[in-house]
Tab-separated table of C-alpha atoms in Angstrom:
chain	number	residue	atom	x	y	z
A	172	UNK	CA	-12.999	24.124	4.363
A	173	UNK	CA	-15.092	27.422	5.757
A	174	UNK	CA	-15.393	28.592	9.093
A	175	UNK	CA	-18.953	29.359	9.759
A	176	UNK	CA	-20.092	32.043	12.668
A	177	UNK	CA	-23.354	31.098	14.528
A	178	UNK	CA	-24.980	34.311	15.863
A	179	UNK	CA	-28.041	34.302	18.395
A	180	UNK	CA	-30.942	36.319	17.774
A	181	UNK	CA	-31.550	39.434	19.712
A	182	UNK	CA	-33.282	42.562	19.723
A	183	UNK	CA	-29.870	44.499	19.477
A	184	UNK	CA	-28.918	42.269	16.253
A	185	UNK	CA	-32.560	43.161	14.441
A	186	UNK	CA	-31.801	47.013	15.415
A	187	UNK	CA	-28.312	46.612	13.856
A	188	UNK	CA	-29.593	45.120	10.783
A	189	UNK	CA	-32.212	47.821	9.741
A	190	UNK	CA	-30.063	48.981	7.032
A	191	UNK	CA	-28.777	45.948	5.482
A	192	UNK	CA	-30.037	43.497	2.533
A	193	UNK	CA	-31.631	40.313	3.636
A	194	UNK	CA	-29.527	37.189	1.622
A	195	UNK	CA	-31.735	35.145	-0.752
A	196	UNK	CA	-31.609	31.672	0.253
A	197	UNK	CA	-29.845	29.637	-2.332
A	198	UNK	CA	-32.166	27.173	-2.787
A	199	UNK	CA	-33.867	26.894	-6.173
A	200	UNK	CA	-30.952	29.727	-7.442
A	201	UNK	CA	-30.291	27.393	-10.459
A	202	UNK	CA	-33.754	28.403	-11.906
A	203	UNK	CA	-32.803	32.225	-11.250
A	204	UNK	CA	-31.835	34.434	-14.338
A	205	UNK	CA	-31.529	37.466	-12.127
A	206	UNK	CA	-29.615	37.521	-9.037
A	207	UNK	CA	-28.340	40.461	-6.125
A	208	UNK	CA	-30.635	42.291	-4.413
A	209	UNK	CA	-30.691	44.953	-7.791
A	210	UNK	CA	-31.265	41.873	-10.379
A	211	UNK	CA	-28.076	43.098	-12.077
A	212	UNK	CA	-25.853	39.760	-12.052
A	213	UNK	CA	-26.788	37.069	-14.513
A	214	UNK	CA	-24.092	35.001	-13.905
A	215	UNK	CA	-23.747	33.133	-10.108
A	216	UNK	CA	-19.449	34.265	-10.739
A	217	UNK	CA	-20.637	37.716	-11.351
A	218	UNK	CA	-22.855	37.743	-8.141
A	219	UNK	CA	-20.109	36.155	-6.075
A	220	UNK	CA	-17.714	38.546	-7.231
A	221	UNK	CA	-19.636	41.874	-6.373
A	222	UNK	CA	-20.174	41.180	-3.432
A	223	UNK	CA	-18.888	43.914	-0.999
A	224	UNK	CA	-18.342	45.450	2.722
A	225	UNK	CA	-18.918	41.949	4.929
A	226	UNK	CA	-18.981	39.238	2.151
A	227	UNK	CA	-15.782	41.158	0.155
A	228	UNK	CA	-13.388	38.864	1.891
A	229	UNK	CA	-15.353	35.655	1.010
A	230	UNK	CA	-15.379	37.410	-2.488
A	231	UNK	CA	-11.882	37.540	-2.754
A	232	UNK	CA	-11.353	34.290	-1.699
A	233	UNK	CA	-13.211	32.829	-4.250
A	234	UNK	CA	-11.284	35.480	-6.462
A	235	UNK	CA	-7.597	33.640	-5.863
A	236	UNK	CA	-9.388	30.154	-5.872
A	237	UNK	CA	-8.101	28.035	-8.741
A	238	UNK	CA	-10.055	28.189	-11.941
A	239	UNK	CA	-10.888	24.147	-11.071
A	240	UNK	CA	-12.162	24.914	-7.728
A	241	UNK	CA	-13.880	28.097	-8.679
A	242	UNK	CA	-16.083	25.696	-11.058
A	243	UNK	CA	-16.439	23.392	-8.581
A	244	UNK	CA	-18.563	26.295	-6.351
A	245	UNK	CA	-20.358	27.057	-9.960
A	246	UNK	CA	-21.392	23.700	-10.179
A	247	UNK	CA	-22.111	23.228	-6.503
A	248	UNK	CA	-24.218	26.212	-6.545
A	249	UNK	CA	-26.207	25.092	-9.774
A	250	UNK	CA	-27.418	21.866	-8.267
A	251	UNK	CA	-28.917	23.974	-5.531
């Protein structure tokens, strides 16, 4: 269903990642009212659907996903 890329650790990778937003594991994001690094989704289709720059394609994906399968994520992602 998704391809997934496993990257090694290196000092290069930290340096390249100075500037960007550590992801919030998804654990526990059920009991979340406030989610994004700004608090400014409240809804887990909002959050997926602002997401930008690297995640925009996975965005946009979920975007042309059937309504169905869009609430299966939602759901998926509320059990977490």
């Amino acid at each position: 269903m998704y391809q997934i890329t496993w990257r090694n650790f290196s000092a290069q990778s930290f340096h390249n990642a100075q500037n960007k937003l550590r992801t919030a594991p998804l654990w526990g994001v059920r009991f979340r009212n406030r989610l994004m690094h700004d608090g400014e989704s409240t809804t887990l289709r909002d959050a997926i659907l602002r997401h930008r720059e690297e995640a925009y394609e996975s965005a946009h994906r979920f975007e042309r996903m059937s309504a169905a399968d869009q609430q299966t994520i939602l759901e998926f992602l509320s059990s977490l």
